[in-house]
XYZ file of C-alpha atoms in Angstrom:
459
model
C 75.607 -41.064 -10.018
C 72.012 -40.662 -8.992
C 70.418 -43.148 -6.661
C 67.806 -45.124 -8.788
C 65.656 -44.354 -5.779
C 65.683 -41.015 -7.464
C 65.919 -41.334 -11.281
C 62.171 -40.919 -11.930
C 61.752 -37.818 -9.507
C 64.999 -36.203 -11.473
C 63.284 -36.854 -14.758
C 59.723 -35.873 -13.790
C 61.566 -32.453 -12.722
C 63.895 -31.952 -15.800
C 61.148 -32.632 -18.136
C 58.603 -30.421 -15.839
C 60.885 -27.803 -15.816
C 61.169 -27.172 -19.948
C 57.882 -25.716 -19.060
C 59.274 -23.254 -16.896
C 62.429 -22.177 -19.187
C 59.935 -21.285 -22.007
C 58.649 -18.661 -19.015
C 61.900 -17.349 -18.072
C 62.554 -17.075 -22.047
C 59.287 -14.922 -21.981
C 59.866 -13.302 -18.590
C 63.009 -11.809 -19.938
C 62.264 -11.448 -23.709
C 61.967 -7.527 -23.087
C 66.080 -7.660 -21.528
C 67.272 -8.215 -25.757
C 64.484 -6.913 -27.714
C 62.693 -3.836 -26.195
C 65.455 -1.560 -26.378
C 66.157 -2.428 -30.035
C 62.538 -1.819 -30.834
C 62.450 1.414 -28.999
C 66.195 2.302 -30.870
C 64.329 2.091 -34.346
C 66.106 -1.287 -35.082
C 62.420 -2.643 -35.673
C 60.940 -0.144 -38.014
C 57.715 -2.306 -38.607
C 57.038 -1.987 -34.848
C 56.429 1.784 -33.320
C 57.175 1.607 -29.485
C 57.882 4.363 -27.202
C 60.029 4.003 -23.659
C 56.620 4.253 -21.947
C 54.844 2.014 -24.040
C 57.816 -0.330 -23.843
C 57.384 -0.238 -19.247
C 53.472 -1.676 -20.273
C 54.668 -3.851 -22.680
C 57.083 -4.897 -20.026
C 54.125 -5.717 -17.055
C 52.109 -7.399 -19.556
C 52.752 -10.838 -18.997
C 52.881 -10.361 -15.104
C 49.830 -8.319 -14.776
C 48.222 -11.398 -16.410
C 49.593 -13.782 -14.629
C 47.067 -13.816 -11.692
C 44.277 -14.669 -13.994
C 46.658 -17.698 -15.108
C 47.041 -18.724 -11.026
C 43.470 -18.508 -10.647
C 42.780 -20.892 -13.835
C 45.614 -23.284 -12.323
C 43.924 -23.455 -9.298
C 41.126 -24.689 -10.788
C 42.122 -27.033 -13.054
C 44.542 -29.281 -11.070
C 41.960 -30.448 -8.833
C 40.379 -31.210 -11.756
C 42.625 -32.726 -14.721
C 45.859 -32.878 -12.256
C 48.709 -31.638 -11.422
C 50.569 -33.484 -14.603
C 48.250 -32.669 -17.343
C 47.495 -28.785 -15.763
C 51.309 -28.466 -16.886
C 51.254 -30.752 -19.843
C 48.103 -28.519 -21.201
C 50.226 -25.676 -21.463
C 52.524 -26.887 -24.172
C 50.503 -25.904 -27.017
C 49.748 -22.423 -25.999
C 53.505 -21.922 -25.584
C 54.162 -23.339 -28.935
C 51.765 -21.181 -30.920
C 52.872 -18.010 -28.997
C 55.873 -18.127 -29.873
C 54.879 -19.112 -33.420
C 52.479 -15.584 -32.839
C 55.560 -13.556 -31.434
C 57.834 -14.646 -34.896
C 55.581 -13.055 -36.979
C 54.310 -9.908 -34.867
C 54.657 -6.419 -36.150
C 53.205 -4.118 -34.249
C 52.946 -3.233 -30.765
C 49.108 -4.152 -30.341
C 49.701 -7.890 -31.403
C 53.100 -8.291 -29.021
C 51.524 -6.904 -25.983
C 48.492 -9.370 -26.823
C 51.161 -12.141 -27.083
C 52.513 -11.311 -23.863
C 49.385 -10.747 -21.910
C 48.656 -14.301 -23.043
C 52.094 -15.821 -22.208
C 51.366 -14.321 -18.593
C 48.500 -16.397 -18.295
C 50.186 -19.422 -19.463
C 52.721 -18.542 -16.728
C 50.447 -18.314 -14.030
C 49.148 -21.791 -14.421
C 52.394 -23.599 -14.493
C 53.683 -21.607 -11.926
C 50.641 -22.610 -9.636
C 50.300 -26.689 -11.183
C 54.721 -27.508 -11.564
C 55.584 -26.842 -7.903
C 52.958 -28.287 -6.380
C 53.258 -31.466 -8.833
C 57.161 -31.680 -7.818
C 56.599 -31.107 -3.701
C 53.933 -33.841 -3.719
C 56.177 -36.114 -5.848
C 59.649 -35.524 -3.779
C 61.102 -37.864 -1.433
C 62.014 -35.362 1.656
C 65.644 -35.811 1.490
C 65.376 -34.129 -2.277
C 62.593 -31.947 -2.051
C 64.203 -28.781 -1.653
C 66.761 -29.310 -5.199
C 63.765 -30.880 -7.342
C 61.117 -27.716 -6.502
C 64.038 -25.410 -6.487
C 64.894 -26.575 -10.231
C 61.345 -24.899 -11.161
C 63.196 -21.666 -10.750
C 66.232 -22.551 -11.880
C 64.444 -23.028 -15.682
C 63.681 -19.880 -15.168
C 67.315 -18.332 -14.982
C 68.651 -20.818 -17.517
C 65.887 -19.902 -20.239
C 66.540 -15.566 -19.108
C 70.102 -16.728 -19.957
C 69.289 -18.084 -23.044
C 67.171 -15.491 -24.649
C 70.047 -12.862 -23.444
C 72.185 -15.126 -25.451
C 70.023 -15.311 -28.686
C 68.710 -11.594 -28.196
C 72.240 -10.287 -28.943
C 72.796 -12.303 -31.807
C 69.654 -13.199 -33.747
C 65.969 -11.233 -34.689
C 63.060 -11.549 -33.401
C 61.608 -13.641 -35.685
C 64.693 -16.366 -35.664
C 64.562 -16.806 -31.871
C 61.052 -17.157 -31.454
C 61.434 -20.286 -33.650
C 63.845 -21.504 -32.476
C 62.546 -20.955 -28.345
C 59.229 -22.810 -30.137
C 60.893 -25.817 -29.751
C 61.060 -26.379 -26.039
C 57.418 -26.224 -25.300
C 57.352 -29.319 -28.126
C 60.158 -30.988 -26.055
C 58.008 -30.908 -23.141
C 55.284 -31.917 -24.313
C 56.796 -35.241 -25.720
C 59.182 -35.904 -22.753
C 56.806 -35.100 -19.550
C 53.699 -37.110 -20.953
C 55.766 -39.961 -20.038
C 56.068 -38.927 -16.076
C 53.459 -40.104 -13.513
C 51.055 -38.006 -12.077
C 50.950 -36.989 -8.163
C 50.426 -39.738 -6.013
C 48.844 -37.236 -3.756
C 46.239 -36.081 -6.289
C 45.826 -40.236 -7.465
C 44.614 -40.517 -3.947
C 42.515 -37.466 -3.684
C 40.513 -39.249 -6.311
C 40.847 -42.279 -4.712
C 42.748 -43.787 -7.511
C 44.968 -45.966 -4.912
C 46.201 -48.618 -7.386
C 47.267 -45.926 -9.892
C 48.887 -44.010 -6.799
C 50.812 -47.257 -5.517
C 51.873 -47.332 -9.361
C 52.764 -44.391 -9.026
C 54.820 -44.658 -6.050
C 57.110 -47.368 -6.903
C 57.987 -45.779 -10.272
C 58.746 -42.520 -8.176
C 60.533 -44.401 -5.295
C 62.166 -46.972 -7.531
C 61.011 -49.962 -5.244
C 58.134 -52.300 -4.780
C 58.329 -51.356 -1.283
C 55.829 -48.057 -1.033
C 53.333 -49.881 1.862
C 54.451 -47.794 4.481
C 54.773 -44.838 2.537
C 51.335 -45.259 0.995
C 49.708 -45.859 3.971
C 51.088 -42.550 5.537
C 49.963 -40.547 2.376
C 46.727 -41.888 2.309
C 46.170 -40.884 5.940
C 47.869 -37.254 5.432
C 44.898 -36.834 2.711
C 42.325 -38.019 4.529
C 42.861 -35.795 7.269
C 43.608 -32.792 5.309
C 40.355 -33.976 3.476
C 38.013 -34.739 5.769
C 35.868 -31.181 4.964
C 35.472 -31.778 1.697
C 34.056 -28.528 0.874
C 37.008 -26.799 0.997
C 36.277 -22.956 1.291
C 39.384 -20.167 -0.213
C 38.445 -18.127 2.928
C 39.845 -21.339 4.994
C 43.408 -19.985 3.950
C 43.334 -17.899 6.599
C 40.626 -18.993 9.041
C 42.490 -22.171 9.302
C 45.101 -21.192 11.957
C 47.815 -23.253 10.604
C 47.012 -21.739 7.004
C 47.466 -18.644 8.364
C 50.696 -19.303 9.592
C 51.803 -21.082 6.453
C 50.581 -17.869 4.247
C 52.056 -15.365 6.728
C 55.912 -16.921 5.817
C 54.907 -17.356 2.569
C 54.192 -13.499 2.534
C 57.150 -13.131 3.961
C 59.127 -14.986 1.559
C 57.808 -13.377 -2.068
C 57.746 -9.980 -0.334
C 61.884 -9.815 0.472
C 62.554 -11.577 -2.667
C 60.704 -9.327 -4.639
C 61.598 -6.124 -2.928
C 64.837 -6.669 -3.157
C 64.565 -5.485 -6.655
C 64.506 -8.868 -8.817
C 61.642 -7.846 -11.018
C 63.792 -4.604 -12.433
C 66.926 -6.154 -12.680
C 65.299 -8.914 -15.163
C 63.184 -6.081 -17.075
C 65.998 -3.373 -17.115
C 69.071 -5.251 -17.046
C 70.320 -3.670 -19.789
C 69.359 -0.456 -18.875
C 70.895 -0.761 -15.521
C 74.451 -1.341 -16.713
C 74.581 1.746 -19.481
C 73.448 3.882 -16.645
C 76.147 2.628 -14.542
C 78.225 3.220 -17.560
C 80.632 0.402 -17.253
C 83.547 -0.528 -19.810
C 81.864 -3.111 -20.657
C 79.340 -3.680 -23.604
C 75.530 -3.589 -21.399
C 74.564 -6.452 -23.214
C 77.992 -8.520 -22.701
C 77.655 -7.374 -18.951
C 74.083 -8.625 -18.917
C 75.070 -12.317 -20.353
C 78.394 -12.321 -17.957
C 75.756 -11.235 -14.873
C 73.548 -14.135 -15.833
C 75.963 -17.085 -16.380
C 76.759 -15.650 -12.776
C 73.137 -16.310 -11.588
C 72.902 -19.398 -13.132
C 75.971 -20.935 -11.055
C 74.690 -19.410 -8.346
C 71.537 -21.088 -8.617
C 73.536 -24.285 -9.327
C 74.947 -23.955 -5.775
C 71.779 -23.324 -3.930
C 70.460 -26.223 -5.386
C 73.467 -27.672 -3.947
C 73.220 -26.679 -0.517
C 69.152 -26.721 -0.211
C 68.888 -30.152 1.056
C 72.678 -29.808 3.135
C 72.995 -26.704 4.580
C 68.752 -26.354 4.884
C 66.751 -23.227 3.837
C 67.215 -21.025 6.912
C 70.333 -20.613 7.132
C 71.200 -20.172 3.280
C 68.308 -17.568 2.905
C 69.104 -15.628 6.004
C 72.786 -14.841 4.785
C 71.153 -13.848 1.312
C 69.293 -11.421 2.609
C 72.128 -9.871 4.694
C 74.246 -9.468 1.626
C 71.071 -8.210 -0.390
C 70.643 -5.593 2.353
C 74.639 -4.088 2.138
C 75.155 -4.620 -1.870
C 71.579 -2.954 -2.441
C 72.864 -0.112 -0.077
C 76.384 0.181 -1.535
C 74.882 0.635 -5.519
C 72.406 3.150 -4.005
C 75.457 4.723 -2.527
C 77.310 4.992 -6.021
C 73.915 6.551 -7.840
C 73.709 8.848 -5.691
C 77.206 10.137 -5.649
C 77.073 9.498 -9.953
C 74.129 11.795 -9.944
C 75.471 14.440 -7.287
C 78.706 14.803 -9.570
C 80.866 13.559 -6.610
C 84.931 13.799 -8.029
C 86.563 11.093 -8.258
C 83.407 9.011 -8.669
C 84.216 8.188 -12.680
C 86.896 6.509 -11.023
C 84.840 4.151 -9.654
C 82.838 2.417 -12.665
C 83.467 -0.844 -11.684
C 82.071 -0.643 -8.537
C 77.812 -0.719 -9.284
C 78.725 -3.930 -11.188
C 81.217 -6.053 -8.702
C 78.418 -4.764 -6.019
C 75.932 -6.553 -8.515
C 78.024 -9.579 -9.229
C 78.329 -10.224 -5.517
C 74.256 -9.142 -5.304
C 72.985 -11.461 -7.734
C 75.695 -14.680 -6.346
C 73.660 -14.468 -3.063
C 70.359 -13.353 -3.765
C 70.122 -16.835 -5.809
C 71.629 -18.716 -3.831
C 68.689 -17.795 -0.931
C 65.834 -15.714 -2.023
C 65.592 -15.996 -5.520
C 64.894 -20.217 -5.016
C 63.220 -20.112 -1.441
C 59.937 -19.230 -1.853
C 59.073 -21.565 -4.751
C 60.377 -24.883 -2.267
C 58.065 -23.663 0.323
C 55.231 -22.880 -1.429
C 55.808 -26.574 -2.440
C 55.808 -27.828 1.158
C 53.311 -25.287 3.767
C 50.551 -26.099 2.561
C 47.818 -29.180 3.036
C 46.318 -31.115 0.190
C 42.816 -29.251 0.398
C 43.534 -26.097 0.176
C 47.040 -26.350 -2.213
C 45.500 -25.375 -5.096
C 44.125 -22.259 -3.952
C 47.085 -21.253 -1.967
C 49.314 -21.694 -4.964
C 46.869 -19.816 -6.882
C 46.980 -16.925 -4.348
C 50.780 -16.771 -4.251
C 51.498 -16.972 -7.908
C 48.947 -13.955 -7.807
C 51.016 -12.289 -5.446
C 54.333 -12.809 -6.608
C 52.872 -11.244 -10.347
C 51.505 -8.451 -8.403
C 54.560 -7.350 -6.458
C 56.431 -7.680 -9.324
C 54.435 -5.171 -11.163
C 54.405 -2.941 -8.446
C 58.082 -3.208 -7.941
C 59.109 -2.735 -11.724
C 56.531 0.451 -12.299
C 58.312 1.341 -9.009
C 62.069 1.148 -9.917
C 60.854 3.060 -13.056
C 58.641 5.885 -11.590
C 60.980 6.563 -8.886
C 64.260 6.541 -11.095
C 63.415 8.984 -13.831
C 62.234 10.888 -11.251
C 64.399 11.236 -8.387
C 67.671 8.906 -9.767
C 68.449 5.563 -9.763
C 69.956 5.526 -6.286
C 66.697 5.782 -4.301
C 64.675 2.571 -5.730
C 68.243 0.638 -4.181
C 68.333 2.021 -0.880
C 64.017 1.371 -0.819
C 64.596 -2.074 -1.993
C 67.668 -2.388 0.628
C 65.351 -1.050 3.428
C 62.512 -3.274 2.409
C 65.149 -6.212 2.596
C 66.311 -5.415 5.844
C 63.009 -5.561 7.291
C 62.348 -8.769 5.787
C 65.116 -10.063 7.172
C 64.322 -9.652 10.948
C 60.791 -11.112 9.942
C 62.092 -14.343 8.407
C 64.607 -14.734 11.355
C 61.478 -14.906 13.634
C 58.743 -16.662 11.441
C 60.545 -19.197 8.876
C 60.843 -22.210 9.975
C 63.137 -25.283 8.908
C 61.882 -27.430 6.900
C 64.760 -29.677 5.301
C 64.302 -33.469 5.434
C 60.802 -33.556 6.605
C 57.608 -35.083 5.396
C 54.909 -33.111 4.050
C 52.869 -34.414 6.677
C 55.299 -33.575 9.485
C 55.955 -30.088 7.931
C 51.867 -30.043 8.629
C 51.979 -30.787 11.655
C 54.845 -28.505 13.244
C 52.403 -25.590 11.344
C 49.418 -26.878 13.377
C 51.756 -27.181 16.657
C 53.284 -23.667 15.859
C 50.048 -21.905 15.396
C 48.298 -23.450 18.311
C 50.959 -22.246 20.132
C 51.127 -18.758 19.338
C 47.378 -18.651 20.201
C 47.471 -20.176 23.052
């Protein structure tokens, strides 16, 4: 049974996070359908495999213009309605995407989806960090991903079984069930304050905490903005001028780098792809919805352990499994495309290598950087920083899916694995030394360890 301390913060996030499921639909929309339209199964819709890879990076290459919109608009309508805005543009894209029929009009769809993704992906977990009480921080901005994986799932799901034009009707319905269930939810007491709205905050508060008894609390948020307010004219450049921005951006950086070099972008664009090249006995697209149910427990037991365990020590064994599962797969490409004997005896392998991959990657670096994007950084600069790293995290996954794909047709699949395992093993020695712990904590105390640490390492 959940705590009624917590009931409102659970809702706020479950209705929040139909947002994100209608991006992880979109994210993975190409897993299903772009093979079938390159097959022929599509007639209406000419699309070649190369047109199909920029069809693919569509949505993320426009994602950055979405994070820099975000940014700007929840200082200004708030982190709630920033979200809540993005209903309708979700709705009539998908409405858009039913009745597309040529390649022009879907990769127009998708460029626009990408910009709906960058805004909720800047305003959602920054609207659930602020809202949080510490000891359930890390599951609540942790569920942001997790819509993600649940709506990939889905659309695997539907993709196998239904057209184009069925599922985008049906997927039209979630951005309608967000809209009606999260209008309901309070906005950020953080941002009520920050427009120094304090009776609608303290409102606020007690809905959120499920008590009348928010003084203290209130008290400490309204002095946590007020310092991290007091220059008013906040500048972007003070993300890294600002020592302890710095130091929040440099493990951010450190964060959305591993996880995305560790290959998660091609696996969700080329999943199918992946698993007829490994030629397993297994249907691909069976093997893709099996490998995603996978994910989505996975997920299920990070969120779990966030707030238990804490986020060191459950992303630091990710990684070290990422590094020797990436390795081993590289390993069995390379022997598949040297003709090694005895290697058809060893189909199974690239996929029990992936099961055990994708179990761990989820359970640490798919979820982390998304909780501490929520939690590094102060009120007056948050918007921009979470504009900057949704940026980020669209750009590296561009470059690492036109990566996998440029460096696979061209010198086999096993070399993008053993890049993305190097790239992982480096990222874990920097995460050991720079991540800190943040489970439990305050936003303001999480603040002020960054302020301690960086003073410290200039001192």
């Amino acid at each position: 049974m959940l705590r009624n301390t917590y009931i409102y913060q659970y809702l706020a996030t479950i209705t929040g996070s139909f947002s994100i499921l209608s991006c992880g639909v979109n994210q993975a929309w190409t897993s299903p359908y772009l093979p079938q339209i390159i097959n022929g199964s599509y007639p209406q819709i000419s699309m070649t495999s190369a047109q199909g890879s920029w069809c693919a990076v569509m949505a993320p290459l426009s994602a950055p213009i979405g994070a820099l919109i975000g940014a700007l608009l929840v200082d200004r309508l708030g982190r709630k309605y920033t979200t809540l805005l993005m209903a309708p543009y979700t709705l009539i894209m998908f409405i858009f995407l039913a009745f597309a029929n040529n390649l022009v009009l879907i990769s127009l769809i998708r460029f626009v989806i990408g910009i709906v993704e960058g805004v909720l992906y800047t305003s959602l977990p920054m609207y659930l960090g602020e809202i949080s009480a510490p000891e359930v921080r890390g599951i609540l901005t942790a569920s942001v991903q997790f819509g993600a994986l649940l709506g990939t799932l889905l659309i695997n799901v539907f993709g196998l079984y239904f057209s184009i034009f069925t599922t985008s009707l049906i997927f039209a319905a979630v951005p309608l069930l967000h809209f009606v269930t999260y209008f309901w939810m309070p906005e950020s007491p953080y941002y009520l304050i920050k427009k120094n709205k304090k009776a609608e905050a303290k409102a606020a508060l007690i809905l959120l905490r499920g008590s009348v008894d928010v003084d203290s609390e209130m008290h400490s948020l309204c002095e946590a903005v007020s310092r991290q307010e007091s220059d008013r004219k906040t500048k972007m450049s003070e993300l890294v001028t600002v020592r302890s921005n710095r130091r929040a951006l440099l493990i951010f950086v450190i964060l959305c780098t591993t996880r995305k070099f560790s290959g998660n972008s091609p696996f969700l664009f080329y999943t199918a792809q992946i698993f007829q090249m490994a030629q397993g006995s297994l249907h691909p697209h069976l093997s893709v919805i099996i490998f995603l149910t996978i994910q989505i427990i996975a997920a299920m037991l990070s969120l779990y352990l966030l707030d238990r365990v804490g986020r060191r020590p459950i992303i630091l064994s990710s990684t070290v499994v990422c590094v020797i599962t990436l390795g081993i797969i590289g390993l069995y490409f390379y022997l598949q495309d040297h003709h090694v004997q005895y290697v058809e005896n060893l189909r199974w392998l690239p996929i029990t290598v992936l099961v055990c991959y994708i179990v761990f990657y989820n359970i640490g670096l798919e979820l982390s950087p998304v909780v501490y994007v929520g939690e590094l950084f102060p009120t007056n600069i948050k918007a921009i920083a979470l504009g900057f790293a949704e940026t980020f995290a669209a750009m590296n996954g561009i470059v690492t899916a036109m990566l996998f794909s440029i460096l696979a047709d061209n010198y086999g699949m096993f070399l993008p694995f053993w890049i993305f395992a190097t790239c992982c093993a480096v990222g874990l020695l920097l995460i050991a030394k720079f991540v800190p712990e943040t489970k439990n904590k305050t936003l303001e105390q999480i603040q002020m360890e960054l302020i301690a640490g960086a003073s410290k390492s200039n001192s």
